[in-house]
mmCIF file of C-alpha atoms in Angstrom:
data_model
loop_
_atom_site.group_PDB
_atom_site.id
_atom_site.type_symbol
_atom_site.label_atom_id
_atom_site.label_comp_id
_atom_site.label_asym_id
_atom_site.label_seq_id
_atom_site.Cartn_x
_atom_site.Cartn_y
_atom_site.Cartn_z
ATOM 1 C CA UNK A 10 54.554 -35.479 75.925
ATOM 2 C CA UNK A 11 57.745 -33.882 74.666
ATOM 3 C CA UNK A 12 59.380 -35.593 71.529
ATOM 4 C CA UNK A 13 61.646 -38.427 72.390
ATOM 5 C CA UNK A 14 65.141 -37.585 72.477
ATOM 6 C CA UNK A 15 67.615 -38.565 69.636
ATOM 7 C CA UNK A 16 69.180 -40.824 71.760
ATOM 8 C CA UNK A 17 66.093 -42.689 72.715
ATOM 9 C CA UNK A 18 64.856 -42.499 69.110
ATOM 10 C CA UNK A 19 68.258 -44.311 68.048
ATOM 11 C CA UNK A 20 67.871 -46.935 70.834
ATOM 12 C CA UNK A 21 64.439 -47.898 69.773
ATOM 13 C CA UNK A 22 65.330 -47.958 66.129
ATOM 14 C CA UNK A 23 68.075 -50.430 66.981
ATOM 15 C CA UNK A 24 66.150 -52.480 69.536
ATOM 16 C CA UNK A 25 62.550 -53.600 69.648
ATOM 17 C CA UNK A 26 62.643 -54.172 73.519
ATOM 18 C CA UNK A 27 63.317 -50.783 75.083
ATOM 19 C CA UNK A 28 61.796 -51.048 78.564
ATOM 20 C CA UNK A 29 58.814 -48.310 79.026
ATOM 21 C CA UNK A 30 60.566 -47.104 82.118
ATOM 22 C CA UNK A 31 63.435 -45.918 80.207
ATOM 23 C CA UNK A 32 61.073 -44.281 77.801
ATOM 24 C CA UNK A 33 59.211 -42.634 80.616
ATOM 25 C CA UNK A 34 62.796 -41.431 82.315
ATOM 26 C CA UNK A 35 63.492 -39.845 78.739
ATOM 27 C CA UNK A 36 60.234 -37.892 78.788
ATOM 28 C CA UNK A 37 60.167 -36.642 82.400
ATOM 29 C CA UNK A 38 63.980 -35.937 82.638
ATOM 30 C CA UNK A 39 63.633 -33.712 79.659
ATOM 31 C CA UNK A 40 60.130 -31.983 80.256
ATOM 32 C CA UNK A 41 60.214 -30.528 83.548
ATOM 33 C CA UNK A 42 56.859 -31.913 84.473
ATOM 34 C CA UNK A 43 56.086 -35.052 86.597
ATOM 35 C CA UNK A 44 53.193 -35.794 84.071
ATOM 36 C CA UNK A 45 55.717 -35.362 81.137
ATOM 37 C CA UNK A 46 53.416 -32.529 79.635
ATOM 38 C CA UNK A 47 55.529 -29.581 80.655
ATOM 39 C CA UNK A 48 58.283 -27.654 79.208
ATOM 40 C CA UNK A 49 61.339 -26.242 80.487
ATOM 41 C CA UNK A 50 64.964 -26.362 80.102
ATOM 42 C CA UNK A 51 66.485 -29.613 78.671
ATOM 43 C CA UNK A 52 69.363 -31.173 79.994
ATOM 44 C CA UNK A 53 72.834 -29.409 78.984
ATOM 45 C CA UNK A 54 74.242 -32.857 77.667
ATOM 46 C CA UNK A 55 73.099 -36.593 77.358
ATOM 47 C CA UNK A 56 74.954 -39.794 77.682
ATOM 48 C CA UNK A 57 74.323 -43.308 76.769
ATOM 49 C CA UNK A 58 75.939 -46.279 78.680
ATOM 50 C CA UNK A 59 75.764 -49.987 78.768
ATOM 51 C CA UNK A 60 77.275 -52.966 80.650
ATOM 52 C CA UNK A 61 79.016 -55.920 78.988
ATOM 53 C CA UNK A 62 79.523 -58.826 81.035
ATOM 54 C CA UNK A 63 77.979 -62.235 80.946
ATOM 55 C CA UNK A 64 75.043 -60.506 79.205
ATOM 56 C CA UNK A 65 74.372 -57.208 77.840
ATOM 57 C CA UNK A 66 72.616 -54.296 79.998
ATOM 58 C CA UNK A 67 71.838 -51.640 77.353
ATOM 59 C CA UNK A 68 69.162 -49.672 79.150
ATOM 60 C CA UNK A 69 71.029 -46.831 80.565
ATOM 61 C CA UNK A 70 70.433 -42.933 79.906
ATOM 62 C CA UNK A 71 72.162 -40.169 81.770
ATOM 63 C CA UNK A 72 71.214 -36.320 81.686
ATOM 64 C CA UNK A 73 73.739 -33.665 82.885
ATOM 65 C CA UNK A 74 72.616 -30.178 84.102
ATOM 66 C CA UNK A 75 75.603 -27.689 84.005
ATOM 67 C CA UNK A 76 74.588 -25.742 87.136
ATOM 68 C CA UNK A 77 77.969 -24.042 87.372
ATOM 69 C CA UNK A 78 77.153 -22.346 84.121
ATOM 70 C CA UNK A 79 73.598 -21.565 85.196
ATOM 71 C CA UNK A 80 72.778 -21.945 88.727
ATOM 72 C CA UNK A 81 69.048 -21.886 88.190
ATOM 73 C CA UNK A 82 69.362 -25.359 86.667
ATOM 74 C CA UNK A 83 70.050 -26.734 90.339
ATOM 75 C CA UNK A 84 66.099 -26.196 91.273
ATOM 76 C CA UNK A 85 65.310 -27.607 87.720
ATOM 77 C CA UNK A 86 67.518 -30.842 88.204
ATOM 78 C CA UNK A 87 66.275 -31.364 91.821
ATOM 79 C CA UNK A 88 62.754 -30.926 90.979
ATOM 80 C CA UNK A 89 62.901 -33.440 88.016
ATOM 81 C CA UNK A 90 64.526 -35.831 90.228
ATOM 82 C CA UNK A 91 61.810 -35.817 92.740
ATOM 83 C CA UNK A 92 59.276 -36.071 89.807
ATOM 84 C CA UNK A 93 61.103 -38.917 88.454
ATOM 85 C CA UNK A 94 61.409 -40.738 91.606
ATOM 86 C CA UNK A 95 57.609 -40.287 92.054
ATOM 87 C CA UNK A 96 56.308 -41.203 88.845
ATOM 88 C CA UNK A 97 58.728 -44.219 88.460
ATOM 89 C CA UNK A 98 57.955 -45.488 91.966
ATOM 90 C CA UNK A 99 61.303 -45.089 93.649
ATOM 91 C CA UNK A 100 61.103 -44.145 97.355
ATOM 92 C CA UNK A 101 63.691 -41.529 98.313
ATOM 93 C CA UNK A 102 64.512 -41.024 101.847
ATOM 94 C CA UNK A 103 62.937 -37.883 103.063
ATOM 95 C CA UNK A 104 66.000 -36.476 104.708
ATOM 96 C CA UNK A 105 67.787 -36.784 101.308
ATOM 97 C CA UNK A 106 65.339 -34.791 99.625
ATOM 98 C CA UNK A 107 65.128 -32.357 102.415
ATOM 99 C CA UNK A 108 69.071 -32.038 102.231
ATOM 100 C CA UNK A 109 68.684 -31.034 98.350
ATOM 101 C CA UNK A 110 65.784 -28.598 99.238
ATOM 102 C CA UNK A 111 68.098 -26.935 101.748
ATOM 103 C CA UNK A 112 70.866 -26.347 99.110
ATOM 104 C CA UNK A 113 73.234 -29.489 99.739
ATOM 105 C CA UNK A 114 73.757 -29.538 95.993
ATOM 106 C CA UNK A 115 73.574 -25.876 95.134
ATOM 107 C CA UNK A 116 77.262 -24.726 96.228
ATOM 108 C CA UNK A 117 79.855 -23.038 93.860
ATOM 109 C CA UNK A 118 81.741 -26.347 94.228
ATOM 110 C CA UNK A 119 79.293 -28.268 92.287
ATOM 111 C CA UNK A 120 79.989 -28.178 88.318
ATOM 112 C CA UNK A 121 77.073 -30.691 87.259
ATOM 113 C CA UNK A 122 73.939 -32.362 88.717
ATOM 114 C CA UNK A 123 73.561 -35.709 86.980
ATOM 115 C CA UNK A 124 70.264 -37.730 86.627
ATOM 116 C CA UNK A 125 70.216 -41.266 85.260
ATOM 117 C CA UNK A 126 68.429 -44.539 85.169
ATOM 118 C CA UNK A 127 69.455 -48.157 84.580
ATOM 119 C CA UNK A 128 66.426 -49.718 83.580
ATOM 120 C CA UNK A 129 67.396 -53.322 83.793
ATOM 121 C CA UNK A 130 64.018 -55.250 84.354
ATOM 122 C CA UNK A 131 65.784 -57.377 87.287
ATOM 123 C CA UNK A 132 67.068 -54.420 89.278
ATOM 124 C CA UNK A 133 66.025 -50.825 88.115
ATOM 125 C CA UNK A 134 68.192 -48.059 89.458
ATOM 126 C CA UNK A 135 67.469 -44.385 89.564
ATOM 127 C CA UNK A 136 70.757 -42.269 89.944
ATOM 128 C CA UNK A 137 71.563 -38.791 91.371
ATOM 129 C CA UNK A 138 75.109 -37.877 90.786
ATOM 130 C CA UNK A 139 77.228 -34.789 91.517
ATOM 131 C CA UNK A 140 80.341 -33.814 89.679
ATOM 132 C CA UNK A 141 82.451 -31.292 91.741
ATOM 133 C CA UNK A 142 84.939 -28.579 90.217
ATOM 134 C CA UNK A 143 86.407 -27.533 93.811
ATOM 135 C CA UNK A 144 86.365 -29.155 97.282
ATOM 136 C CA UNK A 145 83.523 -31.451 97.627
ATOM 137 C CA UNK A 146 83.634 -32.083 101.477
ATOM 138 C CA UNK A 147 80.745 -30.088 102.485
ATOM 139 C CA UNK A 148 78.346 -31.748 100.093
ATOM 140 C CA UNK A 149 79.606 -35.219 100.427
ATOM 141 C CA UNK A 150 79.196 -35.013 104.053
ATOM 142 C CA UNK A 151 75.826 -33.378 104.063
ATOM 143 C CA UNK A 152 74.387 -36.054 101.685
ATOM 144 C CA UNK A 153 76.279 -38.978 103.486
ATOM 145 C CA UNK A 154 74.634 -37.829 106.859
ATOM 146 C CA UNK A 155 71.400 -37.474 105.308
ATOM 147 C CA UNK A 156 71.391 -40.979 104.064
ATOM 148 C CA UNK A 157 72.954 -42.481 107.142
ATOM 149 C CA UNK A 158 75.808 -44.039 105.334
ATOM 150 C CA UNK A 159 78.981 -44.890 107.328
ATOM 151 C CA UNK A 160 81.920 -42.706 106.980
ATOM 152 C CA UNK A 161 84.356 -42.894 104.207
ATOM 153 C CA UNK A 162 87.511 -44.653 104.431
ATOM 154 C CA UNK A 163 90.426 -42.570 105.833
ATOM 155 C CA UNK A 164 92.129 -43.113 102.402
ATOM 156 C CA UNK A 165 89.416 -41.385 100.649
ATOM 157 C CA UNK A 166 88.884 -37.930 102.133
ATOM 158 C CA UNK A 167 85.662 -36.140 101.241
ATOM 159 C CA UNK A 168 87.261 -33.162 99.938
ATOM 160 C CA UNK A 169 89.033 -35.327 97.133
ATOM 161 C CA UNK A 170 86.047 -36.558 95.934
ATOM 162 C CA UNK A 171 85.576 -35.638 91.944
ATOM 163 C CA UNK A 172 82.048 -37.297 91.485
ATOM 164 C CA UNK A 173 79.629 -38.470 94.076
ATOM 165 C CA UNK A 174 77.190 -41.160 92.919
ATOM 166 C CA UNK A 175 74.024 -42.144 94.693
ATOM 167 C CA UNK A 176 71.915 -45.098 93.379
ATOM 168 C CA UNK A 177 68.379 -46.037 94.564
ATOM 169 C CA UNK A 178 66.470 -48.955 93.821
ATOM 170 C CA UNK A 179 62.673 -49.471 94.547
ATOM 171 C CA UNK A 180 63.612 -51.170 97.722
ATOM 172 C CA UNK A 181 66.300 -48.995 99.329
ATOM 173 C CA UNK A 182 69.399 -46.961 98.844
ATOM 174 C CA UNK A 183 71.489 -49.173 96.571
ATOM 175 C CA UNK A 184 74.801 -47.481 96.880
ATOM 176 C CA UNK A 185 76.920 -44.296 97.858
ATOM 177 C CA UNK A 186 79.937 -44.302 95.379
ATOM 178 C CA UNK A 187 82.724 -41.661 95.519
ATOM 179 C CA UNK A 188 84.946 -41.226 92.499
ATOM 180 C CA UNK A 189 88.605 -39.676 92.879
ATOM 181 C CA UNK A 190 91.112 -38.702 90.052
ATOM 182 C CA UNK A 191 94.261 -41.010 90.376
ATOM 183 C CA UNK A 192 97.375 -39.167 90.423
ATOM 184 C CA UNK A 193 99.288 -40.473 86.970
ATOM 185 C CA UNK A 194 102.305 -41.070 88.965
ATOM 186 C CA UNK A 195 100.822 -43.362 91.715
ATOM 187 C CA UNK A 196 98.540 -45.198 89.122
ATOM 188 C CA UNK A 197 101.064 -47.843 88.283
ATOM 189 C CA UNK A 198 101.595 -48.560 91.993
ATOM 190 C CA UNK A 199 97.866 -48.660 92.767
ATOM 191 C CA UNK A 200 96.974 -50.956 89.749
ATOM 192 C CA UNK A 201 99.819 -53.503 89.580
ATOM 193 C CA UNK A 202 98.664 -54.931 86.063
ATOM 194 C CA UNK A 203 97.917 -51.515 84.422
ATOM 195 C CA UNK A 204 100.493 -52.290 81.640
ATOM 196 C CA UNK A 205 98.268 -55.047 80.497
ATOM 197 C CA UNK A 206 96.071 -52.054 79.496
ATOM 198 C CA UNK A 207 98.970 -50.018 78.041
ATOM 199 C CA UNK A 208 97.233 -48.635 75.074
ATOM 200 C CA UNK A 209 94.042 -47.696 77.060
ATOM 201 C CA UNK A 210 96.189 -46.141 79.780
ATOM 202 C CA UNK A 211 98.283 -44.078 77.512
ATOM 203 C CA UNK A 212 95.348 -43.064 75.448
ATOM 204 C CA UNK A 213 93.535 -41.501 78.516
ATOM 205 C CA UNK A 214 93.333 -38.026 79.544
ATOM 206 C CA UNK A 215 93.049 -39.284 83.165
ATOM 207 C CA UNK A 216 92.000 -42.321 85.348
ATOM 208 C CA UNK A 217 89.288 -42.194 87.981
ATOM 209 C CA UNK A 218 89.021 -44.520 90.918
ATOM 210 C CA UNK A 219 85.576 -45.537 92.044
ATOM 211 C CA UNK A 220 84.776 -46.873 95.582
ATOM 212 C CA UNK A 221 81.312 -48.232 96.464
ATOM 213 C CA UNK A 222 80.724 -47.306 100.029
ATOM 214 C CA UNK A 223 77.730 -49.925 100.633
ATOM 215 C CA UNK A 224 78.556 -52.622 98.030
ATOM 216 C CA UNK A 225 82.292 -52.580 98.449
ATOM 217 C CA UNK A 226 82.722 -52.782 94.701
ATOM 218 C CA UNK A 227 85.805 -50.818 93.037
ATOM 219 C CA UNK A 228 86.288 -49.824 89.398
ATOM 220 C CA UNK A 229 88.867 -47.751 87.470
ATOM 221 C CA UNK A 230 87.557 -45.308 84.678
ATOM 222 C CA UNK A 231 89.590 -44.540 81.863
ATOM 223 C CA UNK A 232 88.525 -41.202 80.371
ATOM 224 C CA UNK A 233 89.848 -41.429 76.635
ATOM 225 C CA UNK A 234 92.044 -38.534 75.014
ATOM 226 C CA UNK A 235 89.780 -39.249 71.740
ATOM 227 C CA UNK A 236 87.077 -41.630 70.902
ATOM 228 C CA UNK A 237 89.549 -43.365 68.593
ATOM 229 C CA UNK A 238 91.273 -44.789 71.565
ATOM 230 C CA UNK A 239 88.245 -46.668 72.775
ATOM 231 C CA UNK A 240 87.222 -47.658 69.366
ATOM 232 C CA UNK A 241 90.434 -49.241 68.654
ATOM 233 C CA UNK A 242 90.115 -51.043 72.168
ATOM 234 C CA UNK A 243 86.558 -51.987 71.297
ATOM 235 C CA UNK A 244 87.395 -53.445 68.098
ATOM 236 C CA UNK A 245 90.082 -55.667 69.898
ATOM 237 C CA UNK A 246 87.429 -56.774 72.358
ATOM 238 C CA UNK A 247 85.027 -57.617 69.493
ATOM 239 C CA UNK A 248 87.392 -59.874 67.710
ATOM 240 C CA UNK A 249 87.428 -62.197 70.752
ATOM 241 C CA UNK A 250 84.064 -61.564 72.396
ATOM 242 C CA UNK A 251 80.829 -62.382 70.533
ATOM 243 C CA UNK A 252 78.728 -60.249 72.818
ATOM 244 C CA UNK A 253 80.783 -57.100 72.418
ATOM 245 C CA UNK A 254 81.054 -57.495 68.492
ATOM 246 C CA UNK A 255 77.058 -57.979 68.532
ATOM 247 C CA UNK A 256 76.804 -54.655 70.599
ATOM 248 C CA UNK A 257 79.345 -52.485 68.735
ATOM 249 C CA UNK A 258 78.678 -53.962 65.257
ATOM 250 C CA UNK A 259 74.851 -54.518 65.763
ATOM 251 C CA UNK A 260 73.412 -52.111 68.072
ATOM 252 C CA UNK A 261 75.670 -49.090 68.151
ATOM 253 C CA UNK A 262 75.939 -49.292 64.235
ATOM 254 C CA UNK A 263 72.185 -49.301 63.987
ATOM 255 C CA UNK A 264 71.744 -46.406 66.347
ATOM 256 C CA UNK A 265 74.362 -44.548 64.611
ATOM 257 C CA UNK A 266 72.666 -45.139 61.274
ATOM 258 C CA UNK A 267 69.404 -43.720 62.893
ATOM 259 C CA UNK A 268 71.146 -40.483 64.147
ATOM 260 C CA UNK A 269 72.960 -40.103 60.826
ATOM 261 C CA UNK A 270 69.647 -40.358 58.950
ATOM 262 C CA UNK A 271 68.254 -37.454 61.179
ATOM 263 C CA UNK A 272 71.283 -35.272 60.815
ATOM 264 C CA UNK A 273 72.681 -35.812 64.305
ATOM 265 C CA UNK A 274 76.064 -36.406 65.694
ATOM 266 C CA UNK A 275 77.194 -40.063 66.086
ATOM 267 C CA UNK A 276 77.478 -41.781 69.356
ATOM 268 C CA UNK A 277 81.169 -42.472 70.133
ATOM 269 C CA UNK A 278 82.845 -44.056 73.208
ATOM 270 C CA UNK A 279 84.513 -41.724 75.588
ATOM 271 C CA UNK A 280 84.940 -43.652 78.803
ATOM 272 C CA UNK A 281 85.372 -47.342 79.742
ATOM 273 C CA UNK A 282 85.419 -48.860 83.254
ATOM 274 C CA UNK A 283 86.872 -52.103 84.488
ATOM 275 C CA UNK A 284 86.522 -53.822 87.711
ATOM 276 C CA UNK A 285 89.452 -53.571 90.402
ATOM 277 C CA UNK A 286 90.054 -56.007 93.015
ATOM 278 C CA UNK A 287 93.130 -57.012 95.045
ATOM 279 C CA UNK A 288 95.159 -54.338 93.508
ATOM 280 C CA UNK A 289 94.414 -55.406 89.762
ATOM 281 C CA UNK A 290 92.138 -54.746 86.919
ATOM 282 C CA UNK A 291 89.790 -57.463 86.059
ATOM 283 C CA UNK A 292 88.896 -58.357 82.301
ATOM 284 C CA UNK A 293 85.168 -57.722 82.738
ATOM 285 C CA UNK A 294 82.329 -56.826 82.878
ATOM 286 C CA UNK A 295 83.135 -53.359 81.407
ATOM 287 C CA UNK A 296 80.845 -50.201 81.417
ATOM 288 C CA UNK A 297 80.967 -48.282 78.323
ATOM 289 C CA UNK A 298 80.093 -44.653 77.887
ATOM 290 C CA UNK A 299 79.114 -43.153 74.697
ATOM 291 C CA UNK A 300 78.882 -39.356 73.842
ATOM 292 C CA UNK A 301 77.627 -37.535 70.886
ATOM 293 C CA UNK A 302 80.470 -36.737 68.654
ATOM 294 C CA UNK A 303 81.855 -35.781 65.252
ATOM 295 C CA UNK A 304 83.201 -38.888 63.415
ATOM 296 C CA UNK A 305 86.445 -36.900 63.128
ATOM 297 C CA UNK A 306 87.013 -36.295 67.009
#
């Protein structure tokens, strides 16, 4: 069994109730073996995220494989996805796996393959995402057809997709999510209350719009220009929300204390998302994404 990742070690130091499923994901995604005993390339990058709404959902880990830098990682990521699905009991439709084996995610347009889990006990999800660096229409359409998902809305052309997110529960395909970068000149027209979030908006490198093809949900993702932007936003949220304060001042602080003790970089927030409905952003629930970063970033 490979050593736990620094991320999981920090989470287990901060919380006593880490699901076994998340621990198994951490071992399998990083081991290259369905049994967790093998060795192989580790993910290029790891991310921690949590959802804060009426309650905290903190059991999420994401592993990125930079396939544009090393195309050999395509087969590594896909094999680990199959191993994860088998070991954790997520039935994946055979046409989808066949499409992966036939190179649906192996084109030069793919920047990263991303494997993730949300190990929430009430509704665990296994995730397979693609991040694109070029036209995405061929890959998006191949995987959409393989999963028998309805065609995308005409306003969301497949070639403009920046990220494709596919979520599976143990019962079924959960969602087929497409993400597109918002044109900065159009953002205030698309999001009529954007000025309510002026500091967050102005402090972001870009905004990404998410459309959930099956569930119908929509979100806007703020990719911050620095971790400080989101730390300031979170501090304001913590001042008025007890759950946010407990998460940031309690769990994240404890995780970073563990990481610092081991000589690792700290987890700092770089992306936040808010629900979008009827042309406006909703105050919550929020998804927060933390990356390893120097404190001075």
